[in-house]
Structures are given as structure tokens and as C-alpha cells.
Coordinates of C-alpha atoms and ligand atoms in Angstrom, one line a residue:
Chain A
X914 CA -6.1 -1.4 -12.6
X915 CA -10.0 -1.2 -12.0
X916 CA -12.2 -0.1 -15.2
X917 CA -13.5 3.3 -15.5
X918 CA -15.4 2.8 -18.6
X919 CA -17.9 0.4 -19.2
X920 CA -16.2 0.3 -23.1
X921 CA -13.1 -0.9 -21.6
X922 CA -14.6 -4.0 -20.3
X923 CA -16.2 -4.8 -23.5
X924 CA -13.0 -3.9 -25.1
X925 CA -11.4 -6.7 -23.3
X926 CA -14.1 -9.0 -23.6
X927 CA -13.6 -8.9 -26.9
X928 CA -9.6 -8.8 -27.5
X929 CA -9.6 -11.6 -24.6
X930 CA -12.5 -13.8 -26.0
X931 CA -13.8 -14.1 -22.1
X932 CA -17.3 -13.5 -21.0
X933 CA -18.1 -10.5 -19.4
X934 CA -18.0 -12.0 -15.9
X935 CA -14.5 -13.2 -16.0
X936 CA -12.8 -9.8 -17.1
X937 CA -14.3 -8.7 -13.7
X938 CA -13.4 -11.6 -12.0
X939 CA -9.8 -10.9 -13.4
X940 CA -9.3 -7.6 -12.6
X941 CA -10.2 -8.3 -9.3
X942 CA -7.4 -10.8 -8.5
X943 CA -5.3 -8.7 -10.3
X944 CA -6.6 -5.5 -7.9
X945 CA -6.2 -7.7 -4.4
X946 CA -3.8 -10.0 -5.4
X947 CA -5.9 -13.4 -5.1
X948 CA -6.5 -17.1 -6.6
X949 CA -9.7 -17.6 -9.0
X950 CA -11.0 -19.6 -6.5
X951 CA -10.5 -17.2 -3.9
X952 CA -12.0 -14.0 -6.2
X953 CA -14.9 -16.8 -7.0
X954 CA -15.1 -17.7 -3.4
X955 CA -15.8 -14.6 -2.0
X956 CA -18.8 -13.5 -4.7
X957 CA -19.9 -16.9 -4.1
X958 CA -20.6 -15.9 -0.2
X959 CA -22.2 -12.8 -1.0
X960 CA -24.7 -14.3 -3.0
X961 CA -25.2 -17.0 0.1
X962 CA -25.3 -14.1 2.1
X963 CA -28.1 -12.4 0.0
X964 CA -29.9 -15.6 0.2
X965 CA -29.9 -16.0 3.5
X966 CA -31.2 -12.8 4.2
X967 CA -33.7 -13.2 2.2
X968 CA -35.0 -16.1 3.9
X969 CA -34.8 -14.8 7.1
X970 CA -37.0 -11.8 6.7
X971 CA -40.0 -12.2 9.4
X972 CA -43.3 -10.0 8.9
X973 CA -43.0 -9.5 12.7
X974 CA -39.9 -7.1 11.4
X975 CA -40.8 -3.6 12.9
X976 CA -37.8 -0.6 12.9
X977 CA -37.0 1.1 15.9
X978 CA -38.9 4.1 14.6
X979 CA -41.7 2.4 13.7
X980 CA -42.3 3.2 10.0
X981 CA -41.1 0.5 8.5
X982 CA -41.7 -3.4 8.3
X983 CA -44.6 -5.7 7.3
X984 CA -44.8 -4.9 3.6
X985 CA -43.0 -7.9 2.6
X986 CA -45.5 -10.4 4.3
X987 CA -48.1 -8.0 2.5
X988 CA -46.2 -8.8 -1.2
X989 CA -46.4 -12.2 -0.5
X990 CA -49.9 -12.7 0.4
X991 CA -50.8 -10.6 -3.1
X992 CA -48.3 -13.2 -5.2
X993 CA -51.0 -15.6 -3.8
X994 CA -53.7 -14.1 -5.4
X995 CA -55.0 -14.9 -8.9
X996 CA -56.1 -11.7 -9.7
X997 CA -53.1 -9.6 -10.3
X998 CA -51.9 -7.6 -13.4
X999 CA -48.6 -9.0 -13.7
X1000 CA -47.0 -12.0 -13.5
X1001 CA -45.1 -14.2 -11.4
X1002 CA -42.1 -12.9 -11.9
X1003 CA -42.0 -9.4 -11.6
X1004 CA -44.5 -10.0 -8.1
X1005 CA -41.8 -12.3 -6.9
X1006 CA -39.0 -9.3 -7.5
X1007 CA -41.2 -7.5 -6.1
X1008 CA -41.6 -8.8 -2.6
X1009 CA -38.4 -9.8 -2.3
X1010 CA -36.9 -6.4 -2.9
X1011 CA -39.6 -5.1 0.2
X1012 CA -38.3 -7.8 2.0
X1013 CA -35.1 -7.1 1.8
X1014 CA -35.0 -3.6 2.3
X1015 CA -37.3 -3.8 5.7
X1016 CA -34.7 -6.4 6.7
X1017 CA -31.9 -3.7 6.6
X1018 CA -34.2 -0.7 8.1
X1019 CA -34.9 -4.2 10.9
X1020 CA -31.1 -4.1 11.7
X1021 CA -30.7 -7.9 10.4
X1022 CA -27.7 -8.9 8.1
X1023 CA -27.9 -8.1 4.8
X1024 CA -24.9 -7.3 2.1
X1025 CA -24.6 -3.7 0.8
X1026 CA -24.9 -3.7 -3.2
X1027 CA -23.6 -1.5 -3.8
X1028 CA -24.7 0.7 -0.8
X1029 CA -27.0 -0.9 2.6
X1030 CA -30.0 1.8 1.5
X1031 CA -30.4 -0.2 -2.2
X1032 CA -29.7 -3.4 -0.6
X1033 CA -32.9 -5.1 -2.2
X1034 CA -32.0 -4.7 -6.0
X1035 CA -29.9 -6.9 -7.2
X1036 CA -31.1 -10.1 -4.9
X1037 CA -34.5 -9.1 -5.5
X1038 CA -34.1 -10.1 -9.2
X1039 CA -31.3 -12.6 -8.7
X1040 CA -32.8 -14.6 -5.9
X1041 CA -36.3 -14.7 -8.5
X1042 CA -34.2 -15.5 -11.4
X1043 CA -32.3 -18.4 -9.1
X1044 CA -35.8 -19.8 -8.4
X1045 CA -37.9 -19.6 -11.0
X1046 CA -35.3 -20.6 -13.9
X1047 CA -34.0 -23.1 -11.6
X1048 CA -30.4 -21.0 -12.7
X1049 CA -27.3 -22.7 -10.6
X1050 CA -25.5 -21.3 -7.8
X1051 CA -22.7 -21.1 -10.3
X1052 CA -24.4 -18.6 -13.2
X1053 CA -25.7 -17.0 -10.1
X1054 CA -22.6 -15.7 -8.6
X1055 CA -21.1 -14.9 -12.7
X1056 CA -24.4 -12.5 -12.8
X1057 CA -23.3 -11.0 -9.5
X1058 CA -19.5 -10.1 -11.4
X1059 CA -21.3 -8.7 -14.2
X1060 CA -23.4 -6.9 -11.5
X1061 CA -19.9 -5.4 -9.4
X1062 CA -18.4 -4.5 -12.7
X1063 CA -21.1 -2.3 -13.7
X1064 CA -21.2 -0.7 -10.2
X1065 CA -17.5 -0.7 -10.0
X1066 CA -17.4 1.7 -13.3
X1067 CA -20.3 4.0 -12.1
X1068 CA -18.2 4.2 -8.3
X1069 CA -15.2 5.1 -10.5
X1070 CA -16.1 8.0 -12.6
X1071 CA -19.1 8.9 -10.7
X1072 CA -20.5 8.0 -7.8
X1073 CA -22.7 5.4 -5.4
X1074 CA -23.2 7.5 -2.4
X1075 CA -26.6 9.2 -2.0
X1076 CA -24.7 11.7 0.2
X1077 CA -22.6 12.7 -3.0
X1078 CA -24.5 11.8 -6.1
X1079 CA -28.6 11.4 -4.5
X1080 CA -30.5 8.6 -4.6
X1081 CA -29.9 8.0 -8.5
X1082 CA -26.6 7.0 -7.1
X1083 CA -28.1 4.1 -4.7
X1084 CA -30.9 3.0 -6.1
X1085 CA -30.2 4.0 -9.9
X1086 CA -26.2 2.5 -9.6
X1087 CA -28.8 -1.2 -8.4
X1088 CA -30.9 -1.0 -10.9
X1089 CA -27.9 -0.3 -13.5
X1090 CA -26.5 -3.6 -12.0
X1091 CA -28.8 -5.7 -11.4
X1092 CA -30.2 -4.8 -15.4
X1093 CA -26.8 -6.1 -16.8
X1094 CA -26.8 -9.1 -14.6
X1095 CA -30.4 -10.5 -15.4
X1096 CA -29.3 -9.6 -19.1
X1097 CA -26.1 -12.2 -18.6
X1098 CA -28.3 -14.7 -17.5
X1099 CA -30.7 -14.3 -20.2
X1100 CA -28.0 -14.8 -22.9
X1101 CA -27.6 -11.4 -23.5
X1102 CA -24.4 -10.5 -25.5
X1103 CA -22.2 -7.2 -24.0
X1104 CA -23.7 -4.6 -26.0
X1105 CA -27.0 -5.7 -24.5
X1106 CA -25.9 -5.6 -21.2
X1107 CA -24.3 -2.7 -21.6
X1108 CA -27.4 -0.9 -22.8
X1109 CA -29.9 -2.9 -20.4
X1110 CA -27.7 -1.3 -17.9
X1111 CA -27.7 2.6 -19.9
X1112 CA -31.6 2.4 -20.1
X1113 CA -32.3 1.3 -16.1
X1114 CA -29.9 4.1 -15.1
X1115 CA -31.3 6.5 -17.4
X1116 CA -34.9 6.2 -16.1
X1117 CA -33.0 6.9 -12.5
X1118 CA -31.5 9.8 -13.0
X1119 CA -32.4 13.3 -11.2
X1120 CA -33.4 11.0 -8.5
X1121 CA -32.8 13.0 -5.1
X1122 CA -31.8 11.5 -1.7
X1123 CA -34.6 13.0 0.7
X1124 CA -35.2 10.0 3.6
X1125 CA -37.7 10.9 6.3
X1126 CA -36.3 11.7 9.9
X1127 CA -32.8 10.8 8.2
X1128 CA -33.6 7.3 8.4
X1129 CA -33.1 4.7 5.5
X1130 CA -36.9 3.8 5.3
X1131 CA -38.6 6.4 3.9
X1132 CA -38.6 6.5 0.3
X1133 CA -35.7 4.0 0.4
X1134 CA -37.8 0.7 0.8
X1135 CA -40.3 1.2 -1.9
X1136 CA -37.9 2.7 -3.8
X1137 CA -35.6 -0.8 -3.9
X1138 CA -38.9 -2.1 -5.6
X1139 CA -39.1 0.7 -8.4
X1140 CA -35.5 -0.1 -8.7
X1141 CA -35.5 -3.8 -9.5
X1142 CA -38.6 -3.6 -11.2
X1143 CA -36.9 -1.4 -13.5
X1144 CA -33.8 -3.8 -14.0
X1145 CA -35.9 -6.3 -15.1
X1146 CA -38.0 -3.9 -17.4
X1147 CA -35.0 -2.3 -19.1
X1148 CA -33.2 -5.7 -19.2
X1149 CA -36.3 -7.2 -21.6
X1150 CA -35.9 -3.6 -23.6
X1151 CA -32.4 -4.3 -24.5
X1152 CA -33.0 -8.0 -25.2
X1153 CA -35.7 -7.0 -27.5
X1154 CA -33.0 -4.9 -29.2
X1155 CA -33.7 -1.5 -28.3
X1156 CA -30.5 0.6 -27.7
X1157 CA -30.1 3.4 -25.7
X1158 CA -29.2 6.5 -28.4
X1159 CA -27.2 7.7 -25.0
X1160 CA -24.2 5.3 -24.9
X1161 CA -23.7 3.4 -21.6
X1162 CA -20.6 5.6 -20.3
X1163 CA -22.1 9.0 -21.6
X1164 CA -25.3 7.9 -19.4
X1165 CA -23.1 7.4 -16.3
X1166 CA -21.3 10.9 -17.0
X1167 CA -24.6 12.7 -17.4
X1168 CA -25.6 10.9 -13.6
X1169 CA -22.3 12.2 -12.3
X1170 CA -22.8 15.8 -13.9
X1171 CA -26.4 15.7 -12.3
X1172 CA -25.2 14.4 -9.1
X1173 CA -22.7 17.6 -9.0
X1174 CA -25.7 19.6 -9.5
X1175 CA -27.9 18.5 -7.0
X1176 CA -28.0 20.5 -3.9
X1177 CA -27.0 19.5 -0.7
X1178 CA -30.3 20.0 0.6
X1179 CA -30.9 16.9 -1.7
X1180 CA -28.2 14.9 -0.8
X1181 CA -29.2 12.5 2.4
X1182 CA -29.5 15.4 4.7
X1183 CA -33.1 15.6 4.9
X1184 CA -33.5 19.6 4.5
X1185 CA -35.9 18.9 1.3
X1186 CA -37.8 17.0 -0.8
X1187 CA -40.0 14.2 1.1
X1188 CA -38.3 15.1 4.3
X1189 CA -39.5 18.5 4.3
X1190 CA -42.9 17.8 4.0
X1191 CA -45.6 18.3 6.9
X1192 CA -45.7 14.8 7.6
X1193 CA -42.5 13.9 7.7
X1194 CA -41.7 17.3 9.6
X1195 CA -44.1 15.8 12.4
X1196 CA -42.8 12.3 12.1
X1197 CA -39.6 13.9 12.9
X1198 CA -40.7 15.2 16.2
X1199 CA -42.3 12.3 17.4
X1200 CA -39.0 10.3 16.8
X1201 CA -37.1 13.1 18.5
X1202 CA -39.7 13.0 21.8
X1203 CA -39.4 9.1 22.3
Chain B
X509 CA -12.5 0.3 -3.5
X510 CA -12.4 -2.9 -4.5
X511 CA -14.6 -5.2 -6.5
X512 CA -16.2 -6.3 -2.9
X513 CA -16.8 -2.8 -1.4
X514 CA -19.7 -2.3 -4.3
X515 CA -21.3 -6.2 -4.3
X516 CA -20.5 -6.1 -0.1
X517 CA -19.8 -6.0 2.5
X518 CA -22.1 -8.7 4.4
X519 CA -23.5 -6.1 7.2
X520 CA -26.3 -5.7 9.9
X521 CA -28.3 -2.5 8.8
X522 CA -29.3 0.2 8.2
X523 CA -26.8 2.4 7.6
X524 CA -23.4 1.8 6.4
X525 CA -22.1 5.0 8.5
X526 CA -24.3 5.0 11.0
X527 CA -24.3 1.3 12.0
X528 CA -21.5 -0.3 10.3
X529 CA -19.2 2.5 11.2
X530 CA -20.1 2.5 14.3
X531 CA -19.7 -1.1 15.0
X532 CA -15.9 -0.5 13.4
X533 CA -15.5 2.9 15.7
X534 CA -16.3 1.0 19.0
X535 CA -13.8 -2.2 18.1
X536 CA -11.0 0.1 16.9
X537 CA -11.5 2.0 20.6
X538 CA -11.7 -1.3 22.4
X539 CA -8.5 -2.5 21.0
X540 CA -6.7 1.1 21.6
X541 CA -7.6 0.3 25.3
X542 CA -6.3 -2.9 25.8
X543 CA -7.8 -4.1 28.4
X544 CA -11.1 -5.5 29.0
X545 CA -13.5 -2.3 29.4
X546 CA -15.1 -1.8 32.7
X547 CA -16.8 1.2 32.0
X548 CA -17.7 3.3 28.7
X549 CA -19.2 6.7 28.2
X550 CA -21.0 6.8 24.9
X551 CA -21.5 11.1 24.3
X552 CA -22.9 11.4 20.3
X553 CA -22.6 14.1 18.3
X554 CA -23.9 15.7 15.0
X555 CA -25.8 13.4 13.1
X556 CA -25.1 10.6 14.8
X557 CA -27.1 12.1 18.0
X558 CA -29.8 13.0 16.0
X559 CA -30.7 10.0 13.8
X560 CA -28.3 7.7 15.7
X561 CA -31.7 6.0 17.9
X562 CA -33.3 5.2 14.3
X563 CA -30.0 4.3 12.9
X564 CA -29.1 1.8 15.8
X565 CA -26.1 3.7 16.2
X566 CA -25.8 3.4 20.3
X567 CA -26.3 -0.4 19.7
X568 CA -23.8 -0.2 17.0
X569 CA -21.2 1.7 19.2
X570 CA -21.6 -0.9 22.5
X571 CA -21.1 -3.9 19.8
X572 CA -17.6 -2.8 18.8
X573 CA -16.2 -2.2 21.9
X574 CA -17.4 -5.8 22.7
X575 CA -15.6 -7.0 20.0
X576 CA -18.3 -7.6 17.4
X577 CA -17.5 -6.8 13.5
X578 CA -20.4 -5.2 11.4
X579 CA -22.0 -8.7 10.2
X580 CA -21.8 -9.6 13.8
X581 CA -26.1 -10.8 14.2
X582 CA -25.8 -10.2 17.6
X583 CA -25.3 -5.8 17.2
X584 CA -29.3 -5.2 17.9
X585 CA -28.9 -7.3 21.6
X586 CA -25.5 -5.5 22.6
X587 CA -26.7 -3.7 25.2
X588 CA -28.1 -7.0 27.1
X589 CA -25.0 -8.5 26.2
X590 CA -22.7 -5.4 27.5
X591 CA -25.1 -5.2 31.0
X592 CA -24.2 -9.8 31.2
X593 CA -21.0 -8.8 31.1
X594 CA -21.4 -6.1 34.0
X595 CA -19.9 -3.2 31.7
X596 CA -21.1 0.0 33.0
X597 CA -22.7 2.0 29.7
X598 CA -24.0 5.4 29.9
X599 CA -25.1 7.7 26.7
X600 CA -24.9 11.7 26.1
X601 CA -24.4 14.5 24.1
X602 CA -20.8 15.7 23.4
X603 CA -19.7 19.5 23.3
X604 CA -17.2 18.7 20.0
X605 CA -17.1 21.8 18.4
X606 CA -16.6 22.0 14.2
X607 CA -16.3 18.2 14.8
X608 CA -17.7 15.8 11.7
X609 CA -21.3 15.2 11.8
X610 CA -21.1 11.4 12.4
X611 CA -18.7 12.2 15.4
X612 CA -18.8 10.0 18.9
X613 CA -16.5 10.6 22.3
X614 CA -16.1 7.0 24.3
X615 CA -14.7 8.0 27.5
X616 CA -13.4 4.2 28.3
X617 CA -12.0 2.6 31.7
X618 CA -10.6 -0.8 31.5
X619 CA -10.6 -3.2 34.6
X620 CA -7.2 -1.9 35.9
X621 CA -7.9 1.5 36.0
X622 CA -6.0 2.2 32.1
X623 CA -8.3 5.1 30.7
X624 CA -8.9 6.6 27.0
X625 CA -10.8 9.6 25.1
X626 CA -11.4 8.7 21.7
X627 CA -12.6 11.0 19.7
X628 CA -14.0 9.2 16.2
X629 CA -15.8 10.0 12.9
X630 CA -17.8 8.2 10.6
X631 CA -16.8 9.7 7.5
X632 CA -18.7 7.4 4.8
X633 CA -19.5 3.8 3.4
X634 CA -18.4 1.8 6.4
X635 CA -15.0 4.1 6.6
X636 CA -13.7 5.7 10.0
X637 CA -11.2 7.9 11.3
X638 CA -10.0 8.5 14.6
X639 CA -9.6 11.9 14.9
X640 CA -8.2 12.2 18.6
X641 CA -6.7 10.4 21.3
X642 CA -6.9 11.7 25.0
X643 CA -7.4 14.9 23.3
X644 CA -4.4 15.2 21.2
X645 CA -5.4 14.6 17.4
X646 CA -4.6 11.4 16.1
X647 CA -6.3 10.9 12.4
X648 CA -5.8 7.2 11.1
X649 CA -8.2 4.9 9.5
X650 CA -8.1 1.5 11.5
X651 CA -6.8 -0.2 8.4
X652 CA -3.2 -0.3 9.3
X653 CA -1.1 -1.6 12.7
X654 CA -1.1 1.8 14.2
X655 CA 1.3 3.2 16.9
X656 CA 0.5 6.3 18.8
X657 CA 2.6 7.9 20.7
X658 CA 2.6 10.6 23.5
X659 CA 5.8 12.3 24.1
X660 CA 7.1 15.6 25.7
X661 CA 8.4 17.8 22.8
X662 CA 11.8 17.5 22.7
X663 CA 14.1 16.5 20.9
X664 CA 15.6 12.5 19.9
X665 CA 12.0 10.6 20.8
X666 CA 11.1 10.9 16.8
X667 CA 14.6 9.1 16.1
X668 CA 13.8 6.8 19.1
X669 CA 10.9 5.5 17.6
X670 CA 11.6 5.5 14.0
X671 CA 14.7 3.8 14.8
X672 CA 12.8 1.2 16.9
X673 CA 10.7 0.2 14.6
X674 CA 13.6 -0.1 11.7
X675 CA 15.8 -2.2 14.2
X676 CA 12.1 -4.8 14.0
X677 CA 12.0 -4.1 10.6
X678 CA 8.6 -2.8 10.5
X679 CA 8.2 0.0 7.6
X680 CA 6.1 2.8 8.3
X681 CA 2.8 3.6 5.6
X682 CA 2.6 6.9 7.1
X683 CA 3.4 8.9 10.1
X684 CA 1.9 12.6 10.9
X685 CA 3.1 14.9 14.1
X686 CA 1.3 17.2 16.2
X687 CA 2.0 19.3 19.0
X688 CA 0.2 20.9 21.7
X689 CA 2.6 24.1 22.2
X690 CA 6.3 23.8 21.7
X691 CA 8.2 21.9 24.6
X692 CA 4.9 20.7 25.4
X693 CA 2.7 17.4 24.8
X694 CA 3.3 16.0 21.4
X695 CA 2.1 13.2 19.2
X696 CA 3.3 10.8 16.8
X697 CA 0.9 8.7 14.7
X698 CA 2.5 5.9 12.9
X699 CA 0.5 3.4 10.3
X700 CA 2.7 0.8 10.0
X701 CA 2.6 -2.1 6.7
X702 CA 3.8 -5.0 9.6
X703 CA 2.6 -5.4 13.3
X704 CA 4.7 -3.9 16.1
X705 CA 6.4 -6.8 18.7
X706 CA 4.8 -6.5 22.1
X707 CA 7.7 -6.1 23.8
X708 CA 8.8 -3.0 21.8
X709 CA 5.6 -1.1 22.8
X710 CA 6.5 -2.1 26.4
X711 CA 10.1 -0.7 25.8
X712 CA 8.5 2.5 24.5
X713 CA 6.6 2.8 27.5
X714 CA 9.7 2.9 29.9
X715 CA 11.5 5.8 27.9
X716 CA 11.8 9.0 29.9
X717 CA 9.8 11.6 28.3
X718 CA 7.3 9.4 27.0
X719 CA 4.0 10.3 28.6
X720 CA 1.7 7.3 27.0
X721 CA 1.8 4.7 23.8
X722 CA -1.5 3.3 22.6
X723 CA -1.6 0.9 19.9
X724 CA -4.1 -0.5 17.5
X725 CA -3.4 -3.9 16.3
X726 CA -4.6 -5.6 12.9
X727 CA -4.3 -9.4 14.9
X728 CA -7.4 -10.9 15.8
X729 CA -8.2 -11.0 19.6
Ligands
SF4_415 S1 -33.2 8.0 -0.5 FE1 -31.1 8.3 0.1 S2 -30.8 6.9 1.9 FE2 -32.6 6.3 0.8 S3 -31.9 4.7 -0.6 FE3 -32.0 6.6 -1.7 S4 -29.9 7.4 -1.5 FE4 -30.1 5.8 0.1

């Protein structure tokens, strides 16, 4: 049937007594037809898949246009450093959502969640999580269910396509995700990962798609950090028990609504925004002489 | 959309259109040809001339029509691999007018001489359509066992075919017509739910009136 409301899931979390993961997981064998090992199976390799990528990021990485690559190897020689504002955690998430996203601009393998441009989200804070909490592979790929359902009710009744809805539909849809999932993992119940996910996707919103030169480096890679950071920020909101006064599925109608309002000069094709700017103007040439 | 097009699909970046559609645009051409490709003329259009460098796109398009799927590690090193293999590639801009901004014309030639225009769009998340066949439009995803056939407009070929294909008990998803002028080149495009015996497309082949059948098969090579 696929959900279209976030409520519906929790509805059926409740009247089934499953977690939150496995009403996703259901609905998806339901949806293709397919064994719980199979359904399991398959978000069991993506999260492999995510990990792997992750550890195969080089700081050698350079795009073809040059503008991206190296940050990541930058990250991780300031998590070395003791003088640093925050902590461990968040400079982990940090580095790894840098490192993921050059990955992607590098043309290396990477799995699109929910789109290739926001890429670095949810691993960024899953793969930390993983490591630092010593988590299992198991709660791992649950978090990544409660991740897709989120993302599979924003696709449904709006959108995840910077193209259609801006960046607040790439990045904002990731953050949205991967806020629920670290919730899941830290015990949260599904009104607080509900709202972790309302409160990430709320700070998103208006966000326009504007890369530079049309390609997905510019804002897109620093904005995968902004994105996960945020996850993990709004996720410790809602565990803290602060509620968004928005409800979840009214936050995800508003970013629809917005997304409908953005122009198209906003929307991936690089007329505005960032990519209208002298820089990127000149950029643009240079790319177009080589 | 299913539950594994928003947490996947495992892909080489950047760009789900430009790259992983691309990758999918040169594999569905490759298999339309049917024989191993000797020769292919790469002529970008829209969006995917003007961002396709950055995007990877060229690299993208050679992978496919060597057989590689988007996850495929080796995309980035196709054009080594395509020059190993002594396949002559050649890029350029195509004159496709009101054509879809991702849009790409392969001009292919396979070893024994069998030639195909392909005219295909990249029409978002890692989704494609081919639009036109040797000119005459086509319009089917890839996602289906697809039969394509070129006919002289007249009547009984429709009945040929659909009765064909009823006789192997293969059930047609969808099937759309076009014609060139009346009593002149026609098309059938038929997505089918099952795959369409060998021997069948060899039997369509040999029926007077039928100009050329190209078909796109869901089996791995
Ligand atoms: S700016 Fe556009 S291309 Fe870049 S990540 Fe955001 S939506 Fe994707």
C-alpha cells in the first residue's frame, strides 16, 4: 500500500504492537512481494554498501571540475586535534558526511539516500553511531527502515527531488531521515521520532537547489554536513522532549507547498541563487573552455 | 517507488540522471543492437552537453553500452576499457529539436554491419525513456521485455504480432502505434510482462512488409 502519512505508521505501530522499523519492513514485502529475510537482506547491503564507501574515500579524490575533494582528509586531521569546540561525535559526523559527498562528486560508489546529491546524511550519522556506540550491524540496518519510511512518506505526498521540491527536498528529506533513525537507536519511542524528524525538516525548509556550473558540488557537499549535523541536533531536541507545535505530516505539507512555490530558477537549473553569482558565473566558463 | 528507490540504489556518482541514467541509456541501446558494437557515435544534447563533462556523463554513456550497470566501479575507466576493446567512440552535439534536456543520440554499428539511432532521455532519479528508434518514436522505459517493430502501414501486421505473441503466451503491459504518413513507415511498441522466444523475433523478421524488429530483453547477457 506504501504510507503517505507519517500518522499511519505510528497508527500501525501501535494497533500492531511492532516497532517502528518492522511496519516498514512489512509494507515493503507486502509492496514487492518478498521474504523478511529478503526485505532485511537487501537494507542490510545498503548499509554495507554505505560502509564501504565510506571507507574507501581517498583525500587524493579530486572531481573532474576540480572544485571538489580533499575536505574530508581536512575533517579528519581537525578530529585529531584537542582543541575543538565540539565533541567527538558530532566531528566524526562531520567528516564523514564530507567524505561521503566528495566521494559521489569523485564518481566512486556510493548509495543514493534518498537522492546521490544528499548521499552523506544518513551514513554520516549512522556509520558514527555504528562506531562509537559499538551499535550491531543488526540495529544498524532497523535504523536504516526507520530512515526509508520517513523518506518514503515525504516522496509520497511531497517530494525528494531538488528539481521538483529544491534542495529542502535532498538534503532536508536526509536530515528528516537520518533524525528519526539516530532517535530509534537512542531509544526513542514513535512520537519522538516522529518529531526529531518534524524539527530537522523544519529547519530545512525554503532551502533552494542552486549548484554551481550545474554540478553536484557546490553547495551540495557542505551542505550534507549542515544536514547531518542537524539530524543529530534535532534528534537530542526531541529526546529531551521538545515537540514540534507543527505536527510531523503538516511540516512535510508545508515543504511540499514551498516546494510548489519555489521558482524554477531555483530548482537545480542553476539560473539563481549561488549559481548566479560572479564567481560561479566565471567558474562556469572556465569549465565550459576546458 | 519502492522502499529501496529512497535508502538506494548502490550507484557510482554524481548524478542520478546524469550518470546513473546514462549508464542505464547506453546498456538499454547496447542490448537494442544485438550485436557486439563496433562503432558508437555519442552526439549530447541539452543539459547533458552542457554539464555532462562534470557529471561524467560521456563516461557514463560508453559504460552502458559496454554492458556495465550504474554500481558498475569500473564507469570512470570506460573509455580505456571501450579503446582495449577496439570500439571506435566519437562525441558531439546533436541537432534534437524540443527534445528533453537530458537527451543523447548513439548512432551504433555492430560488428556485422547491423545499425541503430537511438534517441534517449534521462528524465529523472535514475529513470529513462527511449524516445526514438531509427527515427521513428518509440517511448518505453527499459523496465519491461520490449518488442519494437517496424512495419509498412497496412493492414493485418498489428494482428500478426498480437496474435504471435498470444499463441507464446506472452501478455502485453502496453503497446502504443505511430506512423510516419498513412501507407507509410509505421511502428509498434510492445512492453511485454514475459520475455519474447528468439525464434519468434526471427519469424517476425521474415514477414513481408516488415521493414525491421528490435528488441530489448530483461535476461542478463
Ligand atoms: S543543491 Fe540541488 S543538487 Fe545540490 S544537493 Fe541540494 S538539491 Fe541536490
Amino acid at each position: 500500500m506504501g504510507f503517505h502519512k507519517l500518522q499511519e505508521i505510528a497508527d500501525w505501530v501501535q494497533q500492531k504492537n511492532l516497532p517502528f522499523w518492522k511496519v516498514v519492513m512489512q509494507d515493503d514485502r507486502q509492496e514487492r512481494n518478498v521474504s523478511e529475510e529478503e526485505s532485511f537482506g537487501m537494507m542490510r547491503s545498503m548499509y554495507q554498501a554505505m560502509r564501504e564507501a565510506d571507507q574507501s574515500y581517498s583525500p587524493e579524490l579530486r572531481s573532474a571540475s576540480g572544485m571538489a575533494g580533499g575536505d574530508g582528509a581536512r575533517l579528519e586531521q581537525f578530529r585529531r586535534q584537542e582543541n575543538r569546540l565540539i565533541g567527538d561525535f558530532l566531528t566524526e559526523v562531520m567528516e564523514k558526511a564530507v567524505k561521503m559527498a566528495e566521494s559521489n562528486a569523485c564518481m566512486k560508489r556510493i548509495v543514493a539516500a534518498p537522492t546521490a546529491g544528499s548521499c552523506g546524511v544518513i551514513p554520516a550519522v549512522l556509520l558514527t553511531y555504528e562506531k562509537q556506540k559499538e551499535a550491531g550491524e543488526d540495529r544498524m540496518t532497523e535504523a536504516l527502515f526507520v530512515a526509508a519510511g520517513i523518506g518514503e512518506v515525504i516522496a509520497a505526498s511531497a517530494s525528494i527531488s531538488g528539481a521538483e521540491g529544491g534542495c529542502q527536498a535532498e538534503i532536508g528529506s536526509a536530515s528528516a531521515m537520518a533524525a528519526g533513525a539516530v532517535t530509534y537507536l537512542e531509544g526513542g519511542n514513535t512520537e519522538e521520532i516522529l518529531h526529531a524528524a518534524a524539527l530537522a525538516l523544519k529547519n530545512m525548509l525554503g532551502l533552494t537547489c542552486d549548484p554551481v556550473a550545474g554540478l553536484v558540488e557546490v553547495p551540495c557537499i557542505k551542505r550534507n554536513v549542515s544536514g547531518a549535523v542537524n539530524a543529530v541536533v534535532s534528534s537530542q531536541m526531541a529526546l529531551a522532549g521538545i515537540r514540534s507545535v507543527i505536527p510531523p505530516d503538516e511540516v512535510i505539507d508545508s515543504m511540499r507547498r514551498i516546494g510548489k512555490l519555489l521558482p524554477g530558477c531555483l530548482r537545480e537549473t542553476s539560473q539563481d541563487g549561488l549559481a548566479a553569482t560572479p564567481t560561479a558565473q566565471k567558474i562556469g566558463k572556465q569549465l565550459s573552455e576546458k | 517507488m519502492n522502499l529501496f528507490d529512497i535508502v538506494g540504489p548502490i550507484m557510482v556518482g554524481p548524478s542520478s540522471s546524469h550518470t546513473a541514467g546514462a549508464v542505464k541509456i547506453g546498456y538499454v541501446a547496447r542490448k537494442l543492437l544485438a550485436e557486439p558494437i563496433r562503432k558508437a557515435e555519442i552526439l549530447l544534447y541539452g543539459s547533458f552537453l552542457l554539464t555532462g563533462k562534470g557529471h561524467g556523463t560521456h563516461l557514463a554513456l560508453v559504460a552502458g553500452l559496454l554492458g556495465m550497470k550504474p554500481d558498475d566501479t569500473r564507469i570512470p575507466h570506460s573509455l580505456e576499457l571501450a579503446e582495449q576493446q577496439g570500439i571506435a567512440i566519437s562525441f558531439g552535439e546533436a541537432d534534437l529539436r524540443e527534445a528533453h534536456p537530458n537527451s543523447v543520440l548513439l548512432v551504433l554499428t555492430g560488428i556485422d554491419g547491423r545499425e541503430l539511432r537511438v534517441v534517449a532521455e534521462s528524465i529523472g532519479g535514475s529513470r529513462i525513456n527511449i524516445a526514438s528508434i531509427d527515427d521513428l518514436s518509440a517511448n518505453f522505459s527499459g523496465d519491461y521485455p520490449t518488442l519494437i517493430v517496424h512495419n509498412q502501414d497496412q493492414p493485418g501486421h498489428i494482428a500478426e504480432v498480437t496474435s504471435m505473441l498470444a499463441h507464446k503466451s506472452v501478455n502485453i503491459a502496453e503497446m502504443r502505434l505511430y506512423r510516419a504518413s498513412r501507407g507509410g513507415n509505421a511502428v509498434m511498441v510492445i512492453e511485454c510482462d514475459q520475455e519474447v522466444p528468439k525464434e519468434s523475433i526471427a519469424w517476425l523478421r521474415h514477414l513481408e512488409g516488415v521493414h525491421k524488429v528490435t528488441y530489448y530483453s530483461l535476461e542478463e547477457e
